[in-house]
mmCIF file of C-alpha atoms in Angstrom:
data_model
loop_
_atom_site.group_PDB
_atom_site.id
_atom_site.type_symbol
_atom_site.label_atom_id
_atom_site.label_comp_id
_atom_site.label_asym_id
_atom_site.label_seq_id
_atom_site.Cartn_x
_atom_site.Cartn_y
_atom_site.Cartn_z
ATOM 1 C CA MET A 1 -13.717 82.547 -11.382
ATOM 2 C CA SER A 2 -10.595 80.745 -12.601
ATOM 3 C CA ASP A 3 -8.459 82.779 -14.966
ATOM 4 C CA LEU A 4 -7.967 81.208 -18.374
ATOM 5 C CA LEU A 5 -7.671 84.470 -20.221
ATOM 6 C CA ASP A 6 -3.905 84.265 -20.742
ATOM 7 C CA SER A 7 -3.939 80.578 -21.629
ATOM 8 C CA ALA A 8 -3.921 78.938 -25.026
ATOM 9 C CA LEU A 9 -7.670 78.296 -24.694
ATOM 10 C CA LEU A 10 -8.975 81.839 -24.252
ATOM 11 C CA ASP A 11 -7.114 85.057 -24.976
ATOM 12 C CA ILE A 12 -9.908 87.458 -25.955
ATOM 13 C CA ARG A 13 -8.546 90.359 -28.009
ATOM 14 C CA ARG A 14 -11.590 91.507 -29.984
ATOM 15 C CA ILE A 15 -15.238 91.707 -28.908
ATOM 16 C CA TYR A 16 -17.981 92.144 -31.483
ATOM 17 C CA LEU A 17 -20.933 93.687 -29.676
ATOM 18 C CA GLU A 18 -24.491 94.745 -30.245
ATOM 19 C CA PRO A 19 -25.017 98.118 -28.510
ATOM 20 C CA GLU A 20 -28.150 96.787 -26.790
ATOM 21 C CA ALA A 21 -26.154 93.910 -25.295
ATOM 22 C CA ALA A 22 -23.338 96.177 -24.144
ATOM 23 C CA ALA A 23 -25.852 98.337 -22.249
ATOM 24 C CA LEU A 24 -27.280 95.455 -20.207
ATOM 25 C CA PRO A 25 -25.815 94.560 -16.774
ATOM 26 C CA ARG A 26 -24.545 91.174 -17.989
ATOM 27 C CA GLY A 27 -23.006 92.804 -21.049
ATOM 28 C CA ARG A 28 -21.179 95.331 -18.886
ATOM 29 C CA GLU A 29 -19.896 92.516 -16.666
ATOM 30 C CA VAL A 30 -18.502 90.626 -19.658
ATOM 31 C CA LEU A 31 -16.805 93.719 -21.065
ATOM 32 C CA ALA A 32 -15.246 94.430 -17.673
ATOM 33 C CA ARG A 33 -13.588 90.999 -17.728
ATOM 34 C CA PHE A 34 -11.762 91.844 -20.942
ATOM 35 C CA PRO A 35 -10.646 95.451 -20.478
ATOM 36 C CA GLY A 36 -7.876 95.212 -23.070
ATOM 37 C CA ALA A 37 -10.031 93.876 -25.910
ATOM 38 C CA ASP A 38 -10.769 95.905 -29.022
ATOM 39 C CA LEU A 39 -14.494 96.632 -29.326
ATOM 40 C CA VAL A 40 -16.243 96.359 -32.686
ATOM 41 C CA GLU A 41 -19.874 97.501 -32.849
ATOM 42 C CA ILE A 42 -22.167 95.301 -34.955
ATOM 43 C CA GLU A 43 -25.832 95.401 -35.959
ATOM 44 C CA SER A 44 -26.467 91.723 -35.274
ATOM 45 C CA HIS A 45 -24.593 88.807 -33.766
ATOM 46 C CA HIS A 46 -25.895 86.737 -36.703
ATOM 47 C CA ARG A 47 -24.218 88.892 -39.337
ATOM 48 C CA ILE A 48 -20.491 89.469 -38.961
ATOM 49 C CA PRO A 49 -19.018 89.109 -42.459
ATOM 50 C CA GLU A 50 -15.398 88.912 -41.355
ATOM 51 C CA LEU A 51 -16.258 85.936 -39.107
ATOM 52 C CA TYR A 52 -19.148 83.988 -40.604
ATOM 53 C CA GLY A 53 -19.274 82.430 -44.048
ATOM 54 C CA ASN A 54 -15.756 83.551 -44.950
ATOM 55 C CA GLU A 55 -13.828 80.538 -46.205
ATOM 56 C CA THR A 56 -10.491 82.350 -45.815
ATOM 57 C CA ASN A 57 -10.971 81.936 -42.068
ATOM 58 C CA VAL A 58 -10.325 78.189 -42.249
ATOM 59 C CA SER A 59 -6.611 78.774 -41.834
ATOM 60 C CA ARG A 60 -7.356 80.866 -38.713
ATOM 61 C CA TRP A 61 -9.947 78.436 -37.332
ATOM 62 C CA VAL A 62 -8.417 77.985 -33.868
ATOM 63 C CA ARG A 63 -7.009 81.508 -33.570
ATOM 64 C CA ILE A 64 -10.466 83.044 -34.031
ATOM 65 C CA LYS A 65 -11.893 80.737 -31.369
ATOM 66 C CA ARG A 66 -9.205 81.832 -28.925
ATOM 67 C CA GLU A 67 -9.188 85.557 -29.609
ATOM 68 C CA ALA A 68 -12.730 86.586 -30.638
ATOM 69 C CA LEU A 69 -15.899 86.967 -28.567
ATOM 70 C CA VAL A 70 -19.367 88.076 -29.651
ATOM 71 C CA LEU A 71 -21.790 89.821 -27.281
ATOM 72 C CA GLY A 72 -25.409 89.861 -28.366
ATOM 73 C CA VAL A 73 -29.065 89.725 -27.353
ATOM 74 C CA LYS A 74 -31.146 86.574 -27.770
ATOM 75 C CA LYS A 75 -34.224 87.683 -29.680
ATOM 76 C CA SER A 76 -36.226 84.463 -30.074
ATOM 77 C CA LEU A 77 -37.059 82.732 -26.799
ATOM 78 C CA THR A 78 -38.484 79.254 -27.291
ATOM 79 C CA ALA A 79 -38.166 75.881 -25.586
ATOM 80 C CA ARG A 80 -38.203 73.239 -28.324
ATOM 81 C CA PRO A 81 -39.443 69.728 -27.550
ATOM 82 C CA ASN A 82 -36.672 67.137 -27.765
ATOM 83 C CA GLY A 83 -37.671 63.888 -26.083
ATOM 84 C CA ARG A 84 -34.367 62.022 -26.251
ATOM 85 C CA SER A 85 -31.534 63.636 -24.322
ATOM 86 C CA ALA A 86 -33.915 66.150 -22.730
ATOM 87 C CA ASP A 87 -37.618 66.927 -22.757
ATOM 88 C CA PHE A 88 -36.929 70.462 -23.998
ATOM 89 C CA ILE A 89 -34.083 72.476 -25.479
ATOM 90 C CA ALA A 90 -34.006 75.704 -23.491
ATOM 91 C CA PRO A 91 -33.289 79.028 -25.206
ATOM 92 C CA SER A 92 -29.528 79.284 -25.341
ATOM 93 C CA THR A 93 -27.514 81.731 -23.290
ATOM 94 C CA ALA A 94 -24.541 81.267 -25.623
ATOM 95 C CA ASN A 95 -23.469 79.540 -28.795
ATOM 96 C CA GLY A 96 -20.157 78.667 -30.374
ATOM 97 C CA CYS A 97 -17.104 77.372 -28.560
ATOM 98 C CA ALA A 98 -13.414 78.016 -27.978
ATOM 99 C CA MET A 99 -12.712 74.292 -28.247
ATOM 100 C CA ALA A 100 -12.339 72.731 -31.690
ATOM 101 C CA CYS A 101 -13.727 69.190 -31.773
ATOM 102 C CA ALA A 102 -13.395 68.024 -35.364
ATOM 103 C CA TYR A 103 -16.890 66.478 -35.479
ATOM 104 C CA CYS A 104 -18.825 69.363 -33.867
ATOM 105 C CA TYR A 105 -22.096 70.270 -35.596
ATOM 106 C CA VAL A 106 -22.210 73.898 -34.368
ATOM 107 C CA PRO A 107 -19.856 75.255 -37.101
ATOM 108 C CA ARG A 108 -22.283 73.987 -39.727
ATOM 109 C CA ARG A 109 -24.614 76.819 -38.736
ATOM 110 C CA LYS A 110 -22.004 79.570 -38.560
ATOM 111 C CA GLY A 111 -19.887 78.782 -41.610
ATOM 112 C CA TYR A 112 -16.149 78.925 -41.254
ATOM 113 C CA SER A 113 -15.808 80.283 -37.733
ATOM 114 C CA ASN A 114 -17.655 79.803 -34.466
ATOM 115 C CA PRO A 115 -16.206 81.751 -31.545
ATOM 116 C CA ILE A 116 -18.307 82.055 -28.406
ATOM 117 C CA THR A 117 -21.345 84.305 -28.577
ATOM 118 C CA VAL A 118 -22.692 85.334 -25.157
ATOM 119 C CA PHE A 119 -26.262 86.580 -24.815
ATOM 120 C CA ALA A 120 -26.546 89.436 -22.343
ATOM 121 C CA ASN A 121 -30.320 89.368 -21.753
ATOM 122 C CA ILE A 122 -30.078 86.582 -19.173
ATOM 123 C CA ASP A 123 -32.959 88.008 -17.116
ATOM 124 C CA LYS A 124 -35.401 87.547 -20.014
ATOM 125 C CA ILE A 125 -34.039 84.077 -20.779
ATOM 126 C CA SER A 126 -34.331 82.974 -17.152
ATOM 127 C CA GLY A 127 -37.806 84.435 -16.855
ATOM 128 C CA TYR A 128 -38.960 82.603 -19.964
ATOM 129 C CA VAL A 129 -37.576 79.281 -18.703
ATOM 130 C CA GLN A 130 -39.239 79.709 -15.320
ATOM 131 C CA ARG A 131 -42.610 80.437 -16.929
ATOM 132 C CA HIS A 132 -42.252 77.520 -19.339
ATOM 133 C CA VAL A 133 -41.530 75.119 -16.473
ATOM 134 C CA ALA A 134 -44.540 76.421 -14.549
ATOM 135 C CA ARG A 135 -46.810 75.798 -17.539
ATOM 136 C CA GLN A 136 -45.790 72.135 -17.730
ATOM 137 C CA GLY A 137 -46.900 71.288 -14.210
ATOM 138 C CA SER A 138 -45.750 67.956 -12.793
ATOM 139 C CA LYS A 139 -44.392 65.343 -15.177
ATOM 140 C CA PRO A 140 -47.244 62.872 -15.727
ATOM 141 C CA ALA A 141 -45.137 59.757 -16.320
ATOM 142 C CA PRO A 142 -41.487 58.650 -16.406
ATOM 143 C CA ASN A 143 -39.638 58.686 -19.728
ATOM 144 C CA GLU A 144 -36.094 58.082 -20.909
ATOM 145 C CA CYS A 145 -35.147 61.686 -20.093
ATOM 146 C CA ASP A 146 -35.979 61.394 -16.387
ATOM 147 C CA PRO A 147 -38.443 59.491 -14.194
ATOM 148 C CA GLN A 148 -39.776 62.586 -12.436
ATOM 149 C CA ALA A 149 -38.458 65.921 -13.683
ATOM 150 C CA TRP A 150 -38.837 67.785 -16.942
ATOM 151 C CA VAL A 151 -35.287 67.996 -18.316
ATOM 152 C CA TYR A 152 -34.110 71.168 -20.068
ATOM 153 C CA ASP A 153 -30.886 71.088 -22.072
ATOM 154 C CA ILE A 154 -29.274 74.484 -21.488
ATOM 155 C CA GLY A 155 -26.209 73.935 -23.681
ATOM 156 C CA GLU A 156 -27.295 72.638 -27.086
ATOM 157 C CA ASN A 157 -25.014 74.959 -29.080
ATOM 158 C CA SER A 158 -22.141 75.565 -26.679
ATOM 159 C CA ASP A 159 -20.220 74.027 -23.790
ATOM 160 C CA CYS A 160 -21.647 75.431 -20.560
ATOM 161 C CA SER A 161 -18.554 74.623 -18.494
ATOM 162 C CA LEU A 162 -16.504 76.808 -20.806
ATOM 163 C CA ASP A 163 -19.225 79.462 -21.110
ATOM 164 C CA ALA A 164 -18.969 79.838 -17.331
ATOM 165 C CA ARG A 165 -15.421 81.163 -17.823
ATOM 166 C CA ILE A 166 -16.888 84.081 -19.770
ATOM 167 C CA SER A 167 -20.045 85.063 -17.904
ATOM 168 C CA ASP A 168 -22.351 84.105 -15.034
ATOM 169 C CA ASN A 169 -25.180 83.041 -17.359
ATOM 170 C CA VAL A 170 -24.763 79.331 -16.667
ATOM 171 C CA ARG A 171 -24.536 79.872 -12.921
ATOM 172 C CA ASP A 172 -27.756 81.895 -13.023
ATOM 173 C CA LEU A 173 -29.565 78.989 -14.696
ATOM 174 C CA VAL A 174 -28.127 76.374 -12.321
ATOM 175 C CA GLU A 175 -29.301 78.486 -9.397
ATOM 176 C CA LEU A 176 -32.706 78.964 -11.024
ATOM 177 C CA PHE A 177 -33.263 75.226 -11.457
ATOM 178 C CA ARG A 178 -32.278 74.642 -7.846
ATOM 179 C CA TRP A 179 -35.676 76.109 -6.924
ATOM 180 C CA LEU A 180 -37.746 74.425 -9.650
ATOM 181 C CA PRO A 181 -38.943 71.134 -8.105
ATOM 182 C CA THR A 182 -40.520 69.795 -11.308
ATOM 183 C CA ALA A 183 -37.546 70.389 -13.628
ATOM 184 C CA LYS A 184 -33.792 70.039 -13.924
ATOM 185 C CA ALA A 185 -31.129 71.528 -16.176
ATOM 186 C CA SER A 186 -28.800 69.391 -18.262
ATOM 187 C CA PHE A 187 -25.727 69.964 -20.402
ATOM 188 C CA ALA A 188 -22.891 67.974 -21.942
ATOM 189 C CA THR A 189 -19.286 69.056 -21.510
ATOM 190 C CA LYS A 190 -15.741 68.243 -22.531
ATOM 191 C CA HIS A 191 -14.229 70.920 -20.294
ATOM 192 C CA VAL A 192 -13.572 70.442 -16.580
ATOM 193 C CA ASN A 193 -14.360 73.695 -14.773
ATOM 194 C CA ARG A 194 -14.052 73.181 -11.041
ATOM 195 C CA ASP A 195 -15.566 76.572 -10.298
ATOM 196 C CA LEU A 196 -18.914 74.821 -10.782
ATOM 197 C CA LEU A 197 -18.285 72.723 -7.674
ATOM 198 C CA ASP A 198 -19.212 75.705 -5.477
ATOM 199 C CA TRP A 199 -22.641 76.329 -7.030
ATOM 200 C CA ASP A 200 -24.749 74.012 -4.820
ATOM 201 C CA PRO A 201 -27.139 72.654 -7.502
ATOM 202 C CA GLN A 202 -28.916 70.339 -5.030
ATOM 203 C CA GLY A 203 -29.449 67.640 -7.628
ATOM 204 C CA ARG A 204 -31.326 69.894 -10.051
ATOM 205 C CA THR A 205 -28.589 70.022 -12.725
ATOM 206 C CA ARG A 206 -27.341 67.042 -14.706
ATOM 207 C CA ILE A 207 -23.822 67.273 -16.125
ATOM 208 C CA ARG A 208 -22.996 64.815 -18.889
ATOM 209 C CA PHE A 209 -19.246 64.332 -19.277
ATOM 210 C CA SER A 210 -18.517 63.333 -22.872
ATOM 211 C CA LEU A 211 -16.073 60.436 -23.114
ATOM 212 C CA MET A 212 -14.357 58.559 -25.921
ATOM 213 C CA PRO A 213 -11.258 56.358 -26.197
ATOM 214 C CA HIS A 214 -8.009 58.227 -25.639
ATOM 215 C CA ARG A 215 -6.774 57.545 -29.167
ATOM 216 C CA ASP A 216 -9.895 59.112 -30.663
ATOM 217 C CA ALA A 217 -9.851 62.038 -28.253
ATOM 218 C CA LYS A 218 -6.235 62.877 -29.062
ATOM 219 C CA LEU A 219 -7.135 63.132 -32.748
ATOM 220 C CA LEU A 220 -10.647 64.609 -32.555
ATOM 221 C CA ASP A 221 -11.215 66.398 -29.219
ATOM 222 C CA ILE A 222 -9.016 69.400 -29.926
ATOM 223 C CA ARG A 223 -8.450 71.937 -27.094
ATOM 224 C CA THR A 224 -10.611 69.985 -24.624
ATOM 225 C CA SER A 225 -9.855 68.654 -21.141
ATOM 226 C CA PRO A 226 -8.144 65.239 -21.341
ATOM 227 C CA VAL A 227 -10.506 62.284 -21.012
ATOM 228 C CA ALA A 228 -8.672 61.124 -17.874
ATOM 229 C CA GLU A 229 -9.321 64.531 -16.283
ATOM 230 C CA ARG A 230 -13.031 64.301 -17.099
ATOM 231 C CA ILE A 231 -13.274 60.856 -15.478
ATOM 232 C CA ALA A 232 -11.336 62.078 -12.444
ATOM 233 C CA ALA A 233 -13.831 64.937 -11.985
ATOM 234 C CA ILE A 234 -16.962 62.768 -11.836
ATOM 235 C CA ASP A 235 -16.791 61.861 -8.135
ATOM 236 C CA ASP A 236 -16.192 65.486 -7.158
ATOM 237 C CA PHE A 237 -19.191 66.717 -9.132
ATOM 238 C CA VAL A 238 -21.421 64.040 -7.618
ATOM 239 C CA ALA A 239 -20.243 65.059 -4.145
ATOM 240 C CA ALA A 240 -20.984 68.704 -5.000
ATOM 241 C CA GLY A 241 -24.654 67.904 -5.662
ATOM 242 C CA TYR A 242 -24.784 67.366 -9.412
ATOM 243 C CA GLU A 243 -26.382 64.435 -11.130
ATOM 244 C CA VAL A 244 -23.564 63.149 -13.334
ATOM 245 C CA HIS A 245 -24.100 61.090 -16.457
ATOM 246 C CA VAL A 246 -21.740 60.293 -19.321
ATOM 247 C CA ASN A 247 -22.068 60.721 -23.054
ATOM 248 C CA PHE A 248 -20.247 58.071 -25.052
ATOM 249 C CA SER A 249 -20.050 60.334 -28.043
ATOM 250 C CA PRO A 250 -19.322 60.311 -30.840
ATOM 251 C CA VAL A 251 -18.581 56.631 -31.330
ATOM 252 C CA VAL A 252 -16.189 56.333 -34.285
ATOM 253 C CA VAL A 253 -15.949 52.982 -36.051
ATOM 254 C CA ARG A 254 -12.399 52.102 -37.119
ATOM 255 C CA ASP A 255 -9.948 49.233 -36.773
ATOM 256 C CA GLY A 256 -9.726 48.239 -33.097
ATOM 257 C CA TRP A 257 -12.539 50.521 -31.988
ATOM 258 C CA LEU A 258 -14.213 48.027 -29.645
ATOM 259 C CA ASP A 259 -10.922 47.156 -27.924
ATOM 260 C CA ASP A 260 -10.300 50.841 -27.275
ATOM 261 C CA TRP A 261 -13.811 51.277 -25.898
ATOM 262 C CA ALA A 262 -13.207 48.330 -23.562
ATOM 263 C CA ALA A 263 -10.105 50.106 -22.250
ATOM 264 C CA LEU A 264 -12.023 53.361 -21.759
ATOM 265 C CA LEU A 265 -14.818 51.604 -19.882
ATOM 266 C CA ALA A 266 -12.246 49.909 -17.646
ATOM 267 C CA ASP A 267 -10.723 53.320 -16.897
ATOM 268 C CA LEU A 268 -14.168 54.676 -16.059
ATOM 269 C CA ASP A 269 -14.927 51.725 -13.780
ATOM 270 C CA ALA A 270 -11.640 52.152 -11.917
ATOM 271 C CA GLY A 271 -11.885 55.934 -11.771
ATOM 272 C CA ILE A 272 -15.221 56.506 -10.030
ATOM 273 C CA GLY A 273 -16.639 55.498 -6.674
ATOM 274 C CA ALA A 274 -19.804 53.884 -5.420
ATOM 275 C CA ALA A 275 -21.859 57.085 -5.221
ATOM 276 C CA ALA A 276 -21.149 57.965 -8.841
ATOM 277 C CA LYS A 277 -21.834 54.420 -10.015
ATOM 278 C CA ALA A 278 -25.164 54.311 -8.199
ATOM 279 C CA GLN A 279 -26.574 57.184 -10.274
ATOM 280 C CA LEU A 280 -24.667 56.789 -13.536
ATOM 281 C CA ALA A 281 -26.415 56.618 -16.906
ATOM 282 C CA ALA A 282 -25.177 57.045 -20.447
ATOM 283 C CA GLU A 283 -26.150 58.349 -23.835
ATOM 284 C CA VAL A 284 -24.500 56.445 -26.694
ATOM 285 C CA ILE A 285 -24.275 58.417 -29.923
ATOM 286 C CA PHE A 286 -22.570 57.127 -33.049
ATOM 287 C CA LEU A 287 -20.897 59.569 -35.383
ATOM 288 C CA THR A 288 -22.868 61.641 -37.859
ATOM 289 C CA HIS A 289 -20.671 63.781 -40.083
ATOM 290 C CA ASN A 290 -21.377 66.568 -42.559
ATOM 291 C CA ARG A 291 -19.979 67.297 -46.007
ATOM 292 C CA ASP A 292 -19.510 71.029 -45.414
ATOM 293 C CA LEU A 293 -17.703 70.415 -42.127
ATOM 294 C CA HIS A 294 -15.607 67.780 -43.904
ATOM 295 C CA GLU A 295 -14.464 70.470 -46.347
ATOM 296 C CA VAL A 296 -13.674 72.866 -43.478
ATOM 297 C CA ASN A 297 -11.660 70.214 -41.657
ATOM 298 C CA LEU A 298 -9.603 69.465 -44.757
ATOM 299 C CA GLY A 299 -8.386 73.046 -44.505
ATOM 300 C CA TRP A 300 -7.091 72.864 -40.934
ATOM 301 C CA HIS A 301 -7.132 69.279 -39.629
ATOM 302 C CA PRO A 302 -7.185 66.786 -42.521
ATOM 303 C CA LYS A 303 -5.877 63.938 -40.363
ATOM 304 C CA ALA A 304 -9.206 63.817 -38.519
ATOM 305 C CA GLU A 305 -11.062 63.203 -41.764
ATOM 306 C CA GLU A 306 -9.294 59.884 -42.202
ATOM 307 C CA VAL A 307 -11.603 58.442 -39.528
ATOM 308 C CA LEU A 308 -14.575 60.832 -39.769
ATOM 309 C CA TRP A 309 -15.168 60.701 -43.518
ATOM 310 C CA ARG A 310 -15.449 57.026 -44.447
ATOM 311 C CA PRO A 311 -17.526 56.521 -47.624
ATOM 312 C CA ASP A 312 -16.724 52.811 -47.402
ATOM 313 C CA LEU A 313 -18.643 52.606 -44.093
ATOM 314 C CA GLN A 314 -21.157 55.421 -44.349
ATOM 315 C CA GLN A 315 -24.327 56.320 -46.209
ATOM 316 C CA VAL A 316 -25.715 59.713 -47.165
ATOM 317 C CA LYS A 317 -28.727 61.277 -45.491
ATOM 318 C CA ARG A 318 -30.012 64.762 -46.200
ATOM 319 C CA SER A 319 -31.112 66.748 -43.178
ATOM 320 C CA GLU A 320 -34.316 68.779 -42.992
ATOM 321 C CA ASN A 321 -32.409 71.921 -44.033
ATOM 322 C CA GLY A 322 -30.922 70.211 -47.069
ATOM 323 C CA ALA A 323 -27.439 69.604 -45.679
ATOM 324 C CA LEU A 324 -25.679 66.446 -46.740
ATOM 325 C CA ASN A 325 -24.860 64.268 -43.727
ATOM 326 C CA VAL A 326 -23.246 60.853 -43.556
ATOM 327 C CA ARG A 327 -23.757 58.142 -40.948
ATOM 328 C CA TYR A 328 -22.889 54.479 -40.636
ATOM 329 C CA ARG A 329 -24.832 52.223 -42.955
ATOM 330 C CA THR A 330 -28.166 50.818 -41.855
ATOM 331 C CA GLY A 331 -27.697 47.263 -40.651
ATOM 332 C CA ASP A 332 -24.013 47.744 -39.929
ATOM 333 C CA LYS A 333 -24.830 50.516 -37.474
ATOM 334 C CA GLY A 334 -27.348 48.330 -35.668
ATOM 335 C CA ARG A 335 -24.705 45.670 -35.159
ATOM 336 C CA HIS A 336 -22.232 48.280 -33.900
ATOM 337 C CA VAL A 337 -24.772 49.665 -31.418
ATOM 338 C CA THR A 338 -25.494 46.160 -30.121
ATOM 339 C CA ALA A 339 -21.799 45.316 -29.770
ATOM 340 C CA LEU A 340 -20.998 48.452 -27.780
ATOM 341 C CA SER A 341 -24.128 48.132 -25.632
ATOM 342 C CA GLU A 342 -23.178 44.569 -24.722
ATOM 343 C CA LEU A 343 -19.642 45.711 -23.898
ATOM 344 C CA ILE A 344 -20.974 48.445 -21.587
ATOM 345 C CA ALA A 345 -23.185 45.879 -19.839
ATOM 346 C CA ARG A 346 -20.192 43.616 -19.228
ATOM 347 C CA VAL A 347 -17.595 46.169 -18.085
ATOM 348 C CA THR A 348 -19.823 48.752 -16.365
ATOM 349 C CA PRO A 349 -23.076 46.887 -15.622
ATOM 350 C CA TYR A 350 -24.289 49.658 -13.290
ATOM 351 C CA CYS A 351 -24.232 52.185 -16.150
ATOM 352 C CA ARG A 352 -27.767 52.357 -17.506
ATOM 353 C CA ILE A 353 -27.977 53.245 -21.199
ATOM 354 C CA ARG A 354 -30.640 55.929 -21.529
ATOM 355 C CA TYR A 355 -30.597 55.663 -25.300
ATOM 356 C CA ALA A 356 -28.255 54.527 -28.070
ATOM 357 C CA PHE A 357 -28.331 55.406 -31.724
#
């Protein structure tokens, strides 16, 4: 495993742990990787007052991501139907992230801090997934997720490529799906982790590299792998046996946005070979932002809000949990989706758009 522990991305100094998690084999493995960390026993990974819901942490937003780790046990094991990016959302093996993308929805659930939480009961998670796949049987008909396999997103609330720096949970799932002929794993990533190239997924794991114009990424994709590095990795991951798609996400509307997307698509076209192009598909996702996250960002990265929070372009929509979200106005958004879809068809005609919204 590559060593990022002394880098600016991960320098774990304090581990909050549930005793049950620390007693499991995976928990012991994680603790052994950070022998110098201070250990803080907690009752639940959900309730850590000094981390979650404490607005004074805004000023330490990135420091907490770099230095803190939570080790817990996943209690609720469910596979939720999705039907767009994947057929099902698998029970997570981690949540939170050491990266700090300004638009990320995960902090909305944790409050003012979202370091990585690793779940140590990987055996129960893997067993549940295997049984769930078996109950589905063969996929009866193609859909936009996949023509043949049931697709399980294994990284809804984290970045699996980065999680793999912390534990072997992601590798265990990739190896599990290798032997499940009716299903495949899927996750999106903004972090290039070349350790994954040795895992031999045999086409049963789909990696979706998230891409956006360089100007947007410099402002919004904080602490991630550069976009050029993500594009440069695509051919290698295809050669290593992964199905590789791209996420054009989030699409941010601003002055010159389509010109910058044309440049990104040209870079993608020039940066990948025939094998990658033959299997490439994309998800196109326009920005949805959140009022609470907007307030958090004003405390640590207000420059990002100049393009993310645009009342002149956006309309309010309340989510099912009552949160106030904003998205581009109906009608305008449809025209934006059409314009970008037509641009993709012109510059990268081989790149099938799985869905756009």
